[in-house]
Amino acid sequence: MPRNIIIAGNWKMNKTSAEGADLARSIVQVIGNQTEITVILCPPFTALQAVGGIVSNSSVRLGAQNMSDKPAGAYTGEVSSAMLRDIHVTHVILGHSERRALYGETDAIVNKKTLAALENNLKPILCVGETLAERESNSTFDVIRTQIRGALDSVSPLQFDEVIIAYEPVWAIGTGKTATPAIAQEVHAFIRSELSALYGDTLSQKTRILYGGSMKPDNAAALLAQPDIDGGLIGGAALNAKDFIALVESGRSASVKKA
Ligand code: PGA
């Protein structure tokens, strides 16, 4: 069974709710009825509801970029998984390298968030990736293994079925430097073998592993053609409708070729 391709837009800290609604409208108008692949928009918290209103009658899904690991209570500034579910969020990006590097998120925190998301039926898009220094010191695989094992600690096979992985080499995020398709494929295959060691072959073969890091309309086809690359998590190029729609179209072509 070929894996269903996912194209997800990570808007990061961009777009007011009005701007987000405009962008979502332009996207939904063109690809809102396609069902060959899964398209997810991940606006900032403040735009979730407006974007949710636009995508609700389309095939486009709504994702958040972060959430609290706690269910409720005195946690100033935090947003819970139940609050996200309440406004029809279905996916949540967890462990993005910017959260790890700038906000001190450790594998243990990412693990707690993953468990909290799964308990509330949110599908985690779990990000892993090495820095340039780690790649240059030949520790890419060790870093990825530690991140994967840490984030998935105590996640049952049944829960793992809902998890999406995103490989985002830190040196390729927002830098214009994309991993070559061969470099990305090598790490994706490694991630799949790690998942197989943890959850067995059947589940690991079903798991979608997305690539993220300067994915653009002109490099997407070659990346998506790789056997273990099942989609993209897109930052910069997700902020304008033309590029994002082109990326969705690349995902649809790749899905036809892989069928
Ligand atoms: P980029 O970001 O496409 O701008 O490199 C990807 C991401 O950080 O998710």
Coordinates of C-alpha atoms and ligand atoms in Angstrom, one line a residue:
M1 CA 0.0 0.0 0.0
P2 CA 1.5 3.4 -1.0
R3 CA 1.5 5.9 1.8
N4 CA -0.8 8.9 1.5
I5 CA 1.3 12.0 0.9
I6 CA 1.1 15.0 3.3
I7 CA 1.8 18.6 2.4
A8 CA 1.8 20.8 5.6
G9 CA 2.3 24.5 5.8
N10 CA 4.1 25.8 9.0
W11 CA 3.3 29.5 9.0
K12 CA 5.4 30.1 12.1
M13 CA 4.9 33.6 13.7
N14 CA 3.4 35.0 10.5
K15 CA -0.1 36.2 9.5
T16 CA -2.7 38.0 11.5
S17 CA -6.1 36.2 11.5
A18 CA -7.4 38.4 8.6
E19 CA -4.2 37.7 6.5
G20 CA -4.4 34.0 7.4
A21 CA -8.0 33.8 6.3
D22 CA -7.1 35.4 3.0
L23 CA -4.2 33.0 2.4
A24 CA -6.4 30.0 3.4
R25 CA -9.2 31.2 1.1
S26 CA -6.8 31.4 -1.9
I27 CA -5.5 27.9 -1.2
V28 CA -8.9 26.3 -0.6
Q29 CA -10.3 27.9 -3.8
V30 CA -7.8 26.0 -5.9
I31 CA -7.1 22.7 -4.0
G32 CA -9.8 22.6 -1.4
N33 CA -11.6 19.7 -3.1
Q34 CA -8.6 17.4 -3.9
T35 CA -8.5 14.2 -1.9
E36 CA -5.4 12.4 -3.3
I37 CA -3.1 13.8 -0.7
T38 CA -3.6 15.4 2.8
V39 CA -3.0 19.1 3.0
I40 CA -2.6 20.7 6.5
L41 CA -2.4 24.4 7.3
C42 CA -0.7 25.3 10.6
P43 CA -1.3 29.0 11.4
P44 CA -0.3 30.7 14.6
F45 CA -2.8 30.2 17.5
T46 CA -4.5 33.5 17.0
A47 CA -5.4 32.7 13.4
L48 CA -6.5 29.1 14.0
Q49 CA -10.2 29.9 14.3
A50 CA -10.4 32.2 11.3
V51 CA -8.5 29.7 9.1
G52 CA -10.6 26.8 10.6
G53 CA -13.7 28.6 9.4
I54 CA -12.3 28.8 5.8
V55 CA -11.1 25.2 5.6
S56 CA -14.0 23.5 7.4
N57 CA -15.9 22.7 4.2
S58 CA -12.9 21.5 2.3
S59 CA -10.4 18.6 2.4
V60 CA -7.8 20.9 4.0
R61 CA -7.0 20.1 7.7
L62 CA -6.0 22.4 10.5
G63 CA -2.9 22.1 12.6
A64 CA -1.3 24.0 15.5
Q65 CA 2.4 24.7 15.9
N66 CA 2.8 23.8 19.5
M67 CA 0.7 23.0 22.6
S68 CA 1.1 22.5 26.4
D69 CA 1.8 19.1 27.8
K70 CA -0.6 20.0 30.7
P71 CA -4.3 19.4 30.6
A72 CA -5.5 22.7 32.3
G73 CA -4.6 25.0 35.1
A74 CA -2.3 27.8 36.2
Y75 CA 0.1 27.8 33.2
T76 CA 0.1 31.4 32.0
G77 CA 0.5 31.7 28.2
E78 CA -0.1 28.1 27.4
V79 CA -2.7 26.4 25.2
S80 CA -4.0 22.9 25.9
S81 CA -4.8 20.0 23.5
A82 CA -8.5 20.1 24.6
M83 CA -8.6 23.8 23.6
L84 CA -7.2 23.0 20.2
R85 CA -9.6 20.1 19.7
D86 CA -12.4 22.4 20.6
I87 CA -11.7 24.6 17.6
H88 CA -11.4 21.6 15.2
V89 CA -7.6 21.3 15.1
T90 CA -6.6 17.8 14.0
H91 CA -2.8 18.0 13.9
V92 CA -0.1 19.6 16.0
I93 CA 3.6 20.2 15.2
L94 CA 5.7 19.1 18.1
G95 CA 9.5 19.4 18.8
H96 CA 10.2 21.9 16.0
S97 CA 13.9 22.8 16.0
E98 CA 13.0 26.4 16.7
R99 CA 11.1 25.3 19.9
R100 CA 14.1 23.1 20.9
A101 CA 16.7 25.8 20.2
L102 CA 15.0 29.0 21.2
Y103 CA 12.5 27.8 23.9
G104 CA 14.5 25.0 25.6
E105 CA 12.3 22.1 24.6
T106 CA 14.0 18.8 25.5
D107 CA 13.2 15.3 24.2
A108 CA 11.4 14.8 27.6
I109 CA 9.2 17.8 27.1
V110 CA 8.5 16.8 23.5
N111 CA 7.6 13.3 24.8
K112 CA 5.1 14.7 27.3
K113 CA 3.5 16.9 24.6
T114 CA 3.3 13.9 22.3
L115 CA 1.5 11.8 24.9
A116 CA -0.9 14.7 25.7
A117 CA -1.7 15.2 22.1
L118 CA -2.4 11.5 21.5
E119 CA -4.6 11.3 24.6
N120 CA -6.8 14.0 23.0
N121 CA -6.8 12.6 19.5
L122 CA -4.5 15.2 18.0
K123 CA -2.1 13.8 15.5
P124 CA 1.4 14.9 16.3
I125 CA 3.8 16.0 13.5
L126 CA 7.0 15.1 15.4
C127 CA 10.0 17.0 14.2
V128 CA 13.6 15.7 14.4
G129 CA 16.8 16.9 12.8
E130 CA 20.5 17.5 13.3
T131 CA 22.4 20.8 13.3
L132 CA 25.2 21.5 10.9
A133 CA 27.8 20.8 13.7
E134 CA 26.2 17.5 14.4
R135 CA 26.2 16.5 10.7
E136 CA 29.8 17.6 10.4
S137 CA 30.8 15.5 13.4
N138 CA 29.1 12.4 11.9
S139 CA 26.5 12.3 14.7
T140 CA 23.4 12.7 12.5
F141 CA 22.1 9.2 13.1
D142 CA 22.8 9.2 16.8
V143 CA 21.0 12.6 17.2
I144 CA 18.0 11.4 15.3
R145 CA 17.9 8.1 17.1
T146 CA 17.9 9.9 20.5
Q147 CA 15.2 12.4 19.4
I148 CA 13.0 9.6 18.0
R149 CA 13.4 7.3 21.1
G150 CA 13.0 10.2 23.5
A151 CA 9.9 11.6 21.9
L152 CA 8.2 8.3 21.5
D153 CA 8.9 6.9 25.0
S154 CA 5.8 5.1 26.4
V155 CA 3.9 5.7 23.2
S156 CA 2.0 2.5 22.5
P157 CA 1.8 0.9 19.0
L158 CA -1.9 1.8 18.9
Q159 CA -1.0 5.5 19.6
F160 CA 2.0 5.5 17.3
D161 CA -0.3 4.7 14.4
E162 CA -1.4 8.4 14.6
V163 CA 2.1 9.9 14.6
I164 CA 3.6 11.7 11.6
I165 CA 7.4 12.3 11.6
A166 CA 9.1 15.3 10.0
Y167 CA 12.8 15.2 9.3
E168 CA 14.0 18.8 9.3
P169 CA 17.8 19.2 9.2
V170 CA 18.4 22.4 11.2
W171 CA 21.0 23.6 8.7
A172 CA 18.3 23.5 5.9
I173 CA 15.5 25.4 7.7
G174 CA 15.0 28.9 6.3
T175 CA 18.5 28.9 4.9
G176 CA 17.7 28.1 1.3
K177 CA 20.1 25.1 1.6
T178 CA 18.0 22.0 0.9
A179 CA 19.2 18.6 1.8
T180 CA 19.9 16.8 -1.5
P181 CA 17.3 14.2 -2.3
A182 CA 19.9 11.5 -1.6
I183 CA 20.9 13.0 1.8
A184 CA 17.3 13.3 2.8
Q185 CA 16.4 9.8 1.6
E186 CA 19.3 8.3 3.6
V187 CA 18.0 9.9 6.8
H188 CA 14.4 9.0 6.1
A189 CA 15.3 5.4 5.5
F190 CA 17.3 5.5 8.8
I191 CA 14.2 6.9 10.6
R192 CA 12.0 4.2 9.1
S193 CA 14.4 1.5 10.3
E194 CA 14.4 3.0 13.8
L195 CA 10.6 3.0 13.8
S196 CA 10.7 -0.6 12.7
A197 CA 12.9 -1.5 15.6
L198 CA 10.5 0.2 18.0
Y199 CA 7.1 -0.7 16.5
G200 CA 7.7 -3.4 13.9
D201 CA 7.7 -3.4 10.1
T202 CA 4.0 -3.1 9.5
L203 CA 3.6 0.1 11.4
S204 CA 6.9 1.6 10.3
Q205 CA 5.9 1.0 6.6
K206 CA 2.7 2.9 7.2
T207 CA 4.2 5.9 8.9
R208 CA 4.4 9.1 7.0
I209 CA 7.9 10.8 7.2
L210 CA 7.9 14.3 5.9
Y211 CA 10.9 16.3 4.8
G212 CA 11.2 20.0 5.9
G213 CA 13.9 22.6 5.2
S214 CA 13.7 25.0 2.3
M215 CA 11.3 22.8 0.3
K216 CA 10.1 24.8 -2.6
P217 CA 8.2 24.3 -5.9
D218 CA 11.5 23.8 -7.8
N219 CA 13.0 21.1 -5.5
A220 CA 9.9 19.4 -4.3
A221 CA 9.4 16.8 -7.1
A222 CA 12.9 15.4 -6.7
L223 CA 12.5 15.1 -2.9
L224 CA 9.0 13.6 -3.1
A225 CA 10.2 11.0 -5.6
Q226 CA 12.4 9.4 -3.0
P227 CA 10.9 6.1 -1.7
D228 CA 10.9 7.1 2.0
I229 CA 9.9 10.8 1.7
D230 CA 6.1 11.0 2.1
G231 CA 5.5 14.7 2.0
G232 CA 6.8 18.0 3.2
L233 CA 6.6 20.4 6.1
I234 CA 7.0 23.8 4.5
G235 CA 7.8 27.1 6.2
G236 CA 8.7 30.0 3.9
A237 CA 7.1 28.7 0.8
A238 CA 3.8 28.1 2.7
L239 CA 3.3 31.8 3.2
N240 CA 2.1 32.6 -0.3
A241 CA -0.7 30.8 -2.1
K242 CA 1.1 30.4 -5.4
D243 CA 4.1 28.5 -4.1
F244 CA 2.0 26.4 -1.6
I245 CA -0.5 25.4 -4.3
A246 CA 2.5 24.4 -6.5
L247 CA 3.8 22.3 -3.7
V248 CA 0.4 20.6 -3.3
E249 CA 0.4 19.9 -7.0
S250 CA 3.9 18.4 -6.7
G251 CA 2.6 16.2 -3.9
R252 CA -0.3 15.1 -6.1
S253 CA 2.0 14.2 -9.0
A254 CA 4.3 12.3 -6.7
S255 CA 1.3 10.4 -5.3
V256 CA 0.3 9.3 -8.8
K257 CA 3.8 8.2 -9.6
K258 CA 4.1 6.2 -6.3
A259 CA 0.7 4.5 -6.6
Ligands
PGA1 P1 11.5 26.4 5.7 O1 10.9 25.9 7.1 O2 10.6 25.7 4.6 O3 11.2 27.9 5.7 O4 12.9 26.0 5.6 C1 10.5 24.6 7.4 C2 10.1 24.4 8.8 O5 10.8 25.0 9.7 O6 9.1 23.7 9.2

